[in-house]
Amino acid sequence: MKKRIIVIFLIIFIFFSAMNNVEAKSAINNIDFEQLEEYIEQEMNKHKVPGMAFVLIANEEPVYMNGFGSQKIGSDIKVDGQTNFGLASVSKSMTALAVTQLAEQGLLDVDATVVEYLPWFISQNQELSKQVTIRHLLQHSSGIPTTSYGLEIEDSSNNGLERQVKRISEIKLVFVPGESFEYSNFNYWTLGLIIEKVSGMNYHEAMNKLVFQPLGMERTGFYTKVSKLNNLSVGHRLEAGKNKPFDYAPPYPTVASGGIYSNVEDVGRYITTLLQEGQYKGRQVIPSEAVSELFMEPFSISDNERYGYGWEISQEENTKVIDHGGDYPNFTADVYLFPEYSLGFALLSNSQNDVTHSISENIKNYILGDKLEQAASWKEDEYQLAKVILLVATGLLGLITFFVLSLVWRFRNFKLVFTRKINRIKIIFQLILIPIIFIGAATVGVYFPIFMIGSYRIAVLYAPDLVYSIIVLSSALLLIGLLFIISAFIRSTKYIHHEKGKVIVTK
């Protein structure tokens, strides 16, 4: 009887494995790799992206892997399958995989509260922070706001990560843990510290032991400005609408949320292991439960969008799609999984230009049966917006200059004497109301980056053109507000004009 049951289970397993292979082959047969290659090169050239790398995995094998362009703009050194790029927030899924393995080892419980591991983890609304669990951190449902990004510190010491996470005391949770979703890097900084506490290793060592070494990801790790890793792509930031080399090393306290560097060869191994529930080349390298936990109980964001542990999960064309993107000030990345097809791909770029995400989105749609569409870039639109803002600011500064010069010319021979005969309504309007409007608008502009991200340094790091243009416009608005005050003061005076020994009094 037992033998029959075993045979039945084997038949079912073989059947579903065969079905997965058929679906994967069907999906691959729909792909024209020559057309796909031309598409990536065409979009790179159109948007002036220096270099990219792409890998497509099907049935545990890289069916296509290639590097495009150069490692640095103007360089002859080509990108290949082993060229390292910053993964940015794609790193979150790897941090999550380390967490689920520690849970399988019994070293932590994802439903335990964070204060059980970090007793000092207390926000400004103390009772709410005591309810935050590790699962809440993994799924960005802790209530920690996105703007907490601005609390990152640059501290490479052994206790740098703990110092940063202790800044939870400066945060007010924006909702009851588990009731809503708000993406925040602070969640994964905290997970990085919990990994250190329960494993007894620093985050780098823990990731090497739990993820990189078991998967054979030999060239995956962490970058510093003094590292001597060869075949490392130079990152590029968009400045004045152009890609310029920009050397940025993520501070150690932030690496758990986005500090891992890798290449499409290693990421291909990662994709394969996830699709095969922890197996690589027939060997169980990661516990299957640790992998399945990543996607098992995702948090609902909308009708068709959910968030697992470091992964976004959606249903498209009757197919489950699992993905995550990443953005550095100088790199972008995307990883997509199609578990029903046993298929996945990664696209890495050495440019901040988020056209990478649009290209990836179009490749995803292509795999699902649509045509390849032209890619779009918000970063390029952002630069156009910055130019418009700067143009308006320049016009205002021109008017201000003209107004000041005209005042100087008009009153060059006048002496101003204060008088009490004032049209109070007009003066109140000019002295208070109009200046408040302009100075208020200037204040909103100056604080806009802090409202959005929480830090000027981070805002300038990611969007220098937009931030600087807003500062120039805010300065122009501030000057206009001050000029209205000066104008109101002048209108409340008598003008005494000395001309050839005569005194002419003008109102």
Coordinates of C-alpha atoms in Angstrom, one line a residue:
M1 CA 0.0 0.0 0.0
K2 CA 2.8 2.4 1.0
K3 CA 4.7 1.6 -2.3
R4 CA 1.5 2.4 -4.3
I5 CA 1.2 5.8 -2.5
I6 CA 4.9 6.6 -3.2
V7 CA 4.5 5.6 -6.8
I8 CA 1.4 7.8 -7.2
F9 CA 3.2 10.8 -5.6
L10 CA 6.2 10.3 -8.0
I11 CA 3.9 10.2 -11.0
I12 CA 2.2 13.4 -9.9
F13 CA 5.6 15.1 -9.3
I14 CA 6.9 14.0 -12.7
F15 CA 3.7 15.1 -14.4
F16 CA 3.8 18.6 -12.9
S17 CA 7.5 18.9 -13.6
A18 CA 6.9 18.0 -17.2
M19 CA 4.1 20.5 -17.4
N20 CA 6.4 23.2 -16.1
N21 CA 9.0 22.3 -18.7
V22 CA 6.4 22.4 -21.4
E23 CA 5.2 25.9 -20.2
A24 CA 8.8 27.1 -20.0
K25 CA 9.6 25.9 -23.5
S26 CA 6.4 27.5 -24.8
A27 CA 7.3 30.8 -23.2
I28 CA 10.9 30.6 -24.6
N29 CA 9.6 29.7 -28.1
N30 CA 7.7 33.0 -28.1
I31 CA 11.0 34.9 -27.6
D32 CA 13.1 36.1 -30.5
F33 CA 16.4 36.5 -28.9
E34 CA 17.9 38.4 -31.8
Q35 CA 15.0 40.9 -31.6
L36 CA 15.3 41.1 -27.8
E37 CA 19.0 41.9 -28.1
E38 CA 18.4 44.6 -30.7
Y39 CA 15.7 46.1 -28.5
I40 CA 18.0 46.4 -25.5
E41 CA 20.8 47.9 -27.6
Q42 CA 18.3 50.3 -29.3
E43 CA 16.9 51.6 -26.0
M44 CA 20.4 51.9 -24.5
N45 CA 21.6 54.0 -27.4
K46 CA 18.4 56.1 -27.4
H47 CA 18.7 56.9 -23.7
K48 CA 22.5 57.0 -23.7
V49 CA 22.9 54.3 -21.1
P50 CA 26.6 53.3 -20.9
G51 CA 26.2 49.6 -20.0
M52 CA 23.7 46.9 -19.2
A53 CA 23.7 43.1 -18.6
F54 CA 20.9 40.7 -19.1
V55 CA 20.2 37.0 -18.2
L56 CA 17.2 34.8 -18.9
I57 CA 16.8 31.6 -16.9
A58 CA 14.5 28.7 -18.0
N59 CA 14.4 25.2 -16.6
E60 CA 17.4 25.8 -14.3
E61 CA 19.7 27.0 -17.2
P62 CA 20.7 30.5 -18.5
V63 CA 19.2 30.3 -22.0
Y64 CA 20.5 33.8 -22.8
M65 CA 23.1 35.9 -21.0
N66 CA 24.9 38.9 -22.4
G67 CA 26.6 42.2 -21.6
F68 CA 25.9 45.4 -23.5
G69 CA 27.9 48.6 -23.8
S70 CA 30.8 49.6 -21.6
Q71 CA 31.7 49.6 -17.9
K72 CA 32.3 53.4 -18.0
I73 CA 31.1 56.0 -20.5
G74 CA 33.8 56.6 -23.0
S75 CA 35.6 53.4 -22.0
D76 CA 36.5 50.5 -24.3
I77 CA 36.1 48.0 -21.4
K78 CA 33.0 46.0 -22.3
V79 CA 30.3 44.7 -19.9
D80 CA 30.0 40.9 -19.7
G81 CA 28.2 38.3 -17.6
Q82 CA 30.6 38.7 -14.7
T83 CA 30.6 42.5 -14.5
N84 CA 29.4 43.7 -11.1
F85 CA 26.6 46.2 -10.7
G86 CA 24.9 47.7 -7.7
L87 CA 21.6 45.8 -7.1
A88 CA 20.1 48.5 -4.9
S89 CA 16.7 47.4 -3.5
V90 CA 16.9 44.0 -5.2
S91 CA 19.2 43.4 -2.1
K92 CA 16.0 43.3 0.1
S93 CA 15.0 39.9 -1.2
M94 CA 18.4 38.5 -0.3
T95 CA 18.2 40.0 3.2
A96 CA 14.7 38.4 3.5
L97 CA 16.1 35.0 2.4
A98 CA 18.7 35.2 5.2
V99 CA 15.9 36.0 7.7
T100 CA 13.8 33.0 6.6
Q101 CA 16.7 30.7 6.9
L102 CA 17.4 32.0 10.5
A103 CA 13.7 31.3 11.2
E104 CA 14.1 27.7 9.9
Q105 CA 17.1 27.3 12.2
G106 CA 14.9 28.4 15.1
L107 CA 17.0 31.5 15.8
L108 CA 14.1 33.9 15.3
D109 CA 10.3 33.9 14.8
V110 CA 8.9 36.2 12.0
D111 CA 5.8 36.7 14.1
A112 CA 7.7 37.8 17.2
T113 CA 7.9 41.5 18.0
V114 CA 11.0 43.4 17.2
V115 CA 11.4 44.5 20.9
E116 CA 12.0 40.8 21.8
Y117 CA 15.3 41.1 19.8
L118 CA 15.9 44.9 20.2
P119 CA 14.4 46.0 23.5
W120 CA 15.1 49.6 22.9
F121 CA 13.1 49.6 19.6
I122 CA 10.7 52.3 20.7
S123 CA 9.2 55.0 18.4
Q124 CA 7.7 58.3 19.4
N125 CA 4.3 56.6 19.7
Q126 CA 5.7 53.9 22.0
E127 CA 2.8 51.5 22.2
L128 CA 2.5 51.1 18.4
S129 CA 6.3 50.3 18.0
K130 CA 5.9 47.6 20.6
Q131 CA 3.5 45.8 18.2
V132 CA 5.9 45.8 15.2
T133 CA 6.9 42.2 14.3
I134 CA 9.6 40.9 12.0
R135 CA 6.9 40.0 9.4
H136 CA 5.8 43.7 9.5
L137 CA 9.4 44.7 8.7
L138 CA 9.7 42.2 5.8
Q139 CA 6.4 43.4 4.2
H140 CA 6.7 47.1 4.8
S141 CA 3.6 47.1 7.0
S142 CA 5.3 48.3 10.2
G143 CA 4.0 51.9 10.0
I144 CA 7.6 53.3 9.6
P145 CA 7.3 56.1 7.0
T146 CA 9.1 56.4 3.7
T147 CA 10.7 59.6 4.8
S148 CA 12.7 57.8 7.5
Y149 CA 15.1 57.3 4.6
G150 CA 16.6 60.6 5.6
L151 CA 17.8 59.2 8.9
E152 CA 20.6 57.2 7.3
I153 CA 24.1 57.8 8.7
E154 CA 27.6 57.3 7.4
D155 CA 29.3 55.1 10.0
S156 CA 31.4 52.1 9.0
S157 CA 32.2 51.2 12.6
N158 CA 31.0 47.9 14.1
N159 CA 28.1 49.6 15.9
G160 CA 27.1 51.9 13.0
L161 CA 24.1 49.8 12.1
E162 CA 22.8 49.8 15.6
R163 CA 23.3 53.6 16.0
Q164 CA 21.2 54.1 12.9
V165 CA 18.4 51.8 13.9
K166 CA 18.3 53.4 17.3
R167 CA 17.0 56.5 15.5
I168 CA 13.6 54.8 15.6
S169 CA 13.2 57.1 18.7
E170 CA 13.0 60.0 16.2
I171 CA 10.2 58.4 14.2
K172 CA 6.4 58.5 14.6
L173 CA 4.7 55.5 13.1
V174 CA 2.1 56.6 10.5
F175 CA -0.4 53.7 11.1
V176 CA -1.0 50.7 13.3
P177 CA 1.4 47.9 12.3
G178 CA -0.1 45.4 10.0
E179 CA -3.0 47.7 8.8
S180 CA -1.4 49.3 5.8
F181 CA 1.6 49.4 3.5
E182 CA 4.4 52.0 3.3
Y183 CA 7.7 51.2 1.7
S184 CA 10.6 52.1 3.9
N185 CA 14.3 51.2 3.9
F186 CA 14.3 51.6 7.7
N187 CA 12.4 48.3 7.8
Y188 CA 15.3 46.4 6.2
W189 CA 18.0 48.3 8.1
T190 CA 16.3 46.9 11.2
L191 CA 16.2 43.4 9.7
G192 CA 20.0 43.7 9.0
L193 CA 20.6 44.4 12.7
I194 CA 18.4 41.5 13.8
I195 CA 20.4 39.2 11.5
E196 CA 23.5 40.4 13.3
K197 CA 22.1 39.9 16.7
V198 CA 20.7 36.4 16.3
S199 CA 23.5 35.0 14.0
G200 CA 26.4 36.4 16.0
M201 CA 28.0 37.7 12.8
N202 CA 28.1 41.0 11.1
Y203 CA 25.7 41.5 8.2
H204 CA 28.4 40.8 5.5
E205 CA 29.5 37.6 7.1
A206 CA 25.9 36.4 7.6
M207 CA 25.0 37.0 4.0
N208 CA 28.1 35.2 2.8
K209 CA 27.3 32.2 4.9
L210 CA 23.5 32.1 4.5
V211 CA 23.1 33.1 0.8
F212 CA 26.1 33.8 -1.4
Q213 CA 28.3 30.8 -0.6
P214 CA 25.5 28.1 -0.7
L215 CA 24.4 29.4 -4.1
G216 CA 27.9 29.7 -5.5
M217 CA 27.6 33.5 -5.9
E218 CA 31.3 33.9 -5.8
R219 CA 31.5 37.5 -7.1
T220 CA 28.5 38.8 -5.1
G221 CA 29.2 41.0 -2.1
F222 CA 29.7 44.6 -1.0
Y223 CA 31.5 47.5 -2.5
T224 CA 33.6 50.2 -0.8
K225 CA 35.7 52.9 -2.4
V226 CA 38.8 51.1 -1.4
S227 CA 37.8 47.7 -2.6
K228 CA 39.9 46.1 -5.4
L229 CA 37.3 44.0 -7.0
N230 CA 38.0 43.7 -10.8
N231 CA 35.4 43.7 -13.5
L232 CA 33.4 46.3 -11.5
S233 CA 31.2 48.6 -13.5
V234 CA 31.4 52.3 -12.8
G235 CA 28.1 53.8 -11.8
H236 CA 26.6 56.9 -13.5
R237 CA 24.3 59.6 -12.3
L238 CA 22.2 61.9 -14.4
E239 CA 23.4 65.5 -14.1
A240 CA 22.1 68.2 -16.5
G241 CA 20.4 65.4 -18.4
K242 CA 23.7 63.5 -19.1
N243 CA 25.2 60.4 -17.6
K244 CA 28.3 61.2 -15.6
P245 CA 30.5 58.8 -13.7
F246 CA 29.5 59.0 -10.0
D247 CA 31.4 57.0 -7.3
Y248 CA 28.9 56.2 -4.6
A249 CA 29.5 53.5 -1.9
P250 CA 26.4 52.8 0.3
P251 CA 27.1 53.4 4.0
Y252 CA 27.4 50.2 5.9
P253 CA 24.3 50.8 8.0
T254 CA 22.2 50.9 4.8
V255 CA 23.5 47.8 3.0
A256 CA 20.7 45.4 4.2
S257 CA 18.2 47.5 2.3
G258 CA 20.2 48.0 -0.9
G259 CA 24.0 47.6 -0.6
I260 CA 24.7 44.3 -2.5
Y261 CA 26.7 44.2 -5.7
S262 CA 26.4 41.3 -8.1
N263 CA 26.4 40.3 -11.8
V264 CA 24.0 38.5 -14.1
E265 CA 25.8 35.2 -13.8
D266 CA 25.4 35.1 -10.0
V267 CA 21.9 36.6 -10.1
G268 CA 21.1 33.8 -12.6
R269 CA 22.0 31.3 -10.0
Y270 CA 19.9 33.2 -7.4
I271 CA 16.9 33.1 -9.8
T272 CA 17.3 29.4 -10.5
T273 CA 17.5 28.5 -6.8
L274 CA 14.3 30.5 -6.0
L275 CA 12.4 28.9 -8.9
Q276 CA 13.6 25.4 -7.9
E277 CA 12.5 25.9 -4.2
G278 CA 16.1 26.0 -2.9
Q279 CA 17.7 23.5 -5.3
Y280 CA 20.6 24.2 -7.6
K281 CA 21.8 21.6 -10.1
G282 CA 19.8 19.0 -8.2
R283 CA 21.3 19.8 -4.8
Q284 CA 19.3 21.4 -2.0
V285 CA 21.4 24.5 -1.2
I286 CA 18.7 26.5 0.7
P287 CA 15.9 24.9 2.7
S288 CA 12.8 24.8 0.6
E289 CA 10.7 26.2 3.5
A290 CA 13.0 29.2 3.6
V291 CA 12.3 29.9 -0.1
S292 CA 8.5 29.3 -0.1
E293 CA 8.1 31.5 3.0
L294 CA 9.2 34.5 0.9
F295 CA 6.0 34.3 -1.2
M296 CA 3.6 32.4 1.0
E297 CA 1.5 35.1 2.8
P298 CA 2.0 38.3 0.9
F299 CA 0.6 41.6 2.2
S300 CA -2.2 43.0 0.0
I301 CA -1.4 46.5 -1.4
S302 CA -4.2 46.6 -4.0
D303 CA -6.6 44.3 -5.9
N304 CA -3.7 43.0 -8.0
E305 CA -0.6 43.9 -6.1
R306 CA 0.8 42.2 -3.0
Y307 CA 4.2 42.3 -1.2
G308 CA 5.9 39.2 0.1
Y309 CA 9.3 39.2 1.8
G310 CA 11.3 41.6 -0.3
W311 CA 9.2 40.8 -3.4
E312 CA 6.3 42.4 -5.2
I313 CA 3.7 39.8 -6.4
S314 CA 1.0 40.3 -9.0
Q315 CA -1.2 38.4 -11.4
E316 CA -0.8 39.3 -15.0
E317 CA -2.3 37.6 -18.1
N318 CA -3.4 34.8 -15.7
T319 CA 0.2 34.3 -14.7
K320 CA 1.9 35.0 -11.3
V321 CA 4.7 37.5 -11.7
I322 CA 7.2 38.1 -8.9
D323 CA 9.6 41.0 -9.2
H324 CA 11.6 43.7 -7.5
G325 CA 13.5 46.7 -8.8
G326 CA 16.3 48.8 -7.3
D327 CA 17.6 52.3 -7.7
Y328 CA 20.9 53.7 -6.6
P329 CA 22.2 57.2 -7.3
N330 CA 24.3 55.5 -10.0
F331 CA 22.8 52.0 -10.7
T332 CA 19.4 50.5 -11.5
A333 CA 18.4 46.8 -11.5
D334 CA 15.4 44.5 -12.0
V335 CA 14.7 40.9 -11.3
Y336 CA 11.5 39.1 -12.5
L337 CA 10.3 35.5 -11.7
F338 CA 7.6 33.6 -13.5
P339 CA 7.3 30.5 -11.3
E340 CA 4.5 28.9 -13.4
Y341 CA 6.9 28.9 -16.4
S342 CA 10.0 28.1 -14.3
L343 CA 11.5 31.2 -15.9
G344 CA 13.0 34.4 -14.7
F345 CA 15.3 37.2 -15.9
A346 CA 17.5 40.0 -14.5
L347 CA 18.5 43.4 -16.1
L348 CA 21.3 45.4 -14.5
S349 CA 22.4 48.9 -15.5
N350 CA 25.3 51.2 -14.6
S351 CA 23.1 54.3 -15.0
Q352 CA 20.7 56.0 -12.6
N353 CA 18.3 56.4 -15.6
D354 CA 15.2 54.5 -14.6
V355 CA 14.6 53.6 -18.2
T356 CA 15.9 50.3 -16.9
H357 CA 12.6 49.6 -15.2
S358 CA 10.6 50.5 -18.4
I359 CA 12.8 48.1 -20.5
S360 CA 12.3 45.4 -17.9
E361 CA 8.5 46.0 -17.8
N362 CA 8.4 45.7 -21.6
I363 CA 10.5 42.5 -21.6
K364 CA 8.1 41.0 -19.0
N365 CA 5.1 41.9 -21.3
Y366 CA 7.0 40.4 -24.2
I367 CA 7.5 37.1 -22.4
L368 CA 3.7 37.1 -21.6
G369 CA 2.9 37.6 -25.3
D370 CA 2.9 41.3 -26.0
K371 CA 5.0 43.3 -28.4
L372 CA 8.1 45.1 -27.3
E373 CA 7.3 48.8 -26.8
Q374 CA 9.4 51.9 -26.6
A375 CA 10.8 52.5 -23.1
A376 CA 10.0 55.6 -21.1
S377 CA 12.1 57.5 -18.5
W378 CA 10.8 59.5 -15.6
K379 CA 14.4 60.7 -14.8
E380 CA 14.6 62.3 -18.3
D381 CA 11.2 63.9 -17.7
E382 CA 12.4 65.0 -14.3
Y383 CA 15.3 66.9 -16.0
Q384 CA 12.9 68.5 -18.4
L385 CA 10.8 69.6 -15.4
A386 CA 14.0 71.0 -13.8
K387 CA 14.7 73.0 -16.9
V388 CA 11.2 74.5 -16.9
I389 CA 11.5 75.4 -13.2
L390 CA 14.9 77.0 -13.8
L391 CA 13.6 78.9 -16.8
V392 CA 10.7 80.3 -14.6
A393 CA 13.2 81.2 -11.9
T394 CA 15.6 82.9 -14.3
G395 CA 12.6 85.0 -15.6
L396 CA 11.7 86.0 -12.1
L397 CA 15.3 86.9 -11.2
G398 CA 15.4 89.0 -14.4
L399 CA 12.3 90.9 -13.3
I400 CA 13.8 91.3 -9.8
T401 CA 17.0 92.7 -11.3
F402 CA 15.0 95.1 -13.5
F403 CA 12.9 96.3 -10.5
V404 CA 15.9 96.9 -8.3
L405 CA 17.8 98.8 -11.0
S406 CA 14.7 100.9 -11.8
L407 CA 14.3 101.8 -8.1
V408 CA 18.0 102.8 -7.8
W409 CA 17.7 104.9 -10.9
R410 CA 14.4 106.6 -9.9
F411 CA 15.6 107.5 -6.4
R412 CA 19.3 108.1 -6.9
N413 CA 18.9 111.8 -5.8
F414 CA 16.1 111.3 -3.3
K415 CA 16.2 111.3 0.5
L416 CA 13.4 109.3 2.1
V417 CA 11.5 110.7 5.1
F418 CA 8.9 108.5 6.9
T419 CA 5.4 109.9 7.1
R420 CA 2.4 108.7 9.1
K421 CA -0.1 109.5 6.2
I422 CA -0.5 105.9 5.0
N423 CA -3.1 104.1 3.0
R424 CA -3.3 101.3 5.5
I425 CA -5.2 98.8 3.4
K426 CA -2.8 99.1 0.6
I427 CA 0.2 98.9 2.8
I428 CA -1.2 95.9 4.7
F429 CA -1.8 94.2 1.4
Q430 CA 1.7 94.9 0.2
L431 CA 3.5 94.6 3.5
I432 CA 1.8 91.4 4.8
L433 CA -0.4 89.5 2.4
I434 CA 1.6 89.4 -0.8
P435 CA 4.9 88.8 1.0
I436 CA 3.3 85.9 2.9
I437 CA 2.2 84.3 -0.3
F438 CA 5.7 84.5 -2.0
I439 CA 7.8 83.8 1.1
G440 CA 5.4 80.9 2.0
A441 CA 5.8 79.5 -1.5
A442 CA 9.6 79.8 -1.1
T443 CA 9.5 78.0 2.2
V444 CA 7.4 75.2 0.7
G445 CA 9.9 74.9 -2.1
V446 CA 12.9 74.8 0.2
Y447 CA 11.4 72.1 2.4
F448 CA 9.9 70.1 -0.4
P449 CA 12.8 67.6 -0.6
I450 CA 12.6 67.1 3.2
F451 CA 8.8 66.5 2.9
M452 CA 9.3 63.9 0.2
I453 CA 12.5 62.1 1.3
G454 CA 13.4 63.4 4.7
S455 CA 16.8 64.7 3.9
Y456 CA 18.4 67.3 1.6
R457 CA 21.5 65.1 1.3
I458 CA 19.5 62.1 0.0
A459 CA 17.4 64.3 -2.3
V460 CA 20.5 65.9 -3.9
L461 CA 22.1 62.5 -4.1
Y462 CA 19.2 61.1 -6.2
A463 CA 17.9 64.2 -8.0
P464 CA 20.5 67.0 -8.1
D465 CA 19.0 68.8 -11.1
L466 CA 15.5 69.0 -9.7
V467 CA 16.6 70.0 -6.2
Y468 CA 18.9 72.7 -7.4
S469 CA 16.2 74.2 -9.7
I470 CA 13.7 74.2 -6.9
I471 CA 16.2 76.0 -4.6
V472 CA 16.8 78.7 -7.3
L473 CA 13.0 79.2 -7.8
S474 CA 12.5 79.3 -4.0
S475 CA 15.2 82.0 -3.8
A476 CA 13.5 84.0 -6.5
L477 CA 10.2 83.8 -4.7
L478 CA 11.8 84.8 -1.4
L479 CA 13.4 87.9 -3.1
I480 CA 10.0 88.9 -4.6
G481 CA 8.4 88.7 -1.1
L482 CA 11.2 90.9 0.4
L483 CA 10.9 93.4 -2.5
F484 CA 7.2 93.8 -1.8
I485 CA 8.1 94.7 1.8
I486 CA 10.6 97.2 0.6
S487 CA 8.1 98.6 -1.9
A488 CA 5.5 99.0 0.8
F489 CA 8.0 100.8 3.0
I490 CA 9.0 103.2 0.1
R491 CA 5.3 104.0 -0.5
S492 CA 4.9 105.0 3.1
T493 CA 7.6 107.8 2.8
K494 CA 8.0 111.3 1.5
Y495 CA 10.6 111.7 -1.2
I496 CA 12.8 114.9 -0.8
H497 CA 14.5 115.7 -4.0
H498 CA 17.5 118.1 -3.9
E499 CA 17.8 119.8 -7.3
K500 CA 19.9 123.0 -7.9
G501 CA 19.5 124.3 -4.4
K502 CA 15.7 123.7 -4.4
V503 CA 13.9 121.2 -2.2
I504 CA 11.0 119.4 -3.9
V505 CA 8.8 117.3 -1.6
T506 CA 7.1 114.4 -3.5
K507 CA 4.5 112.0 -2.0

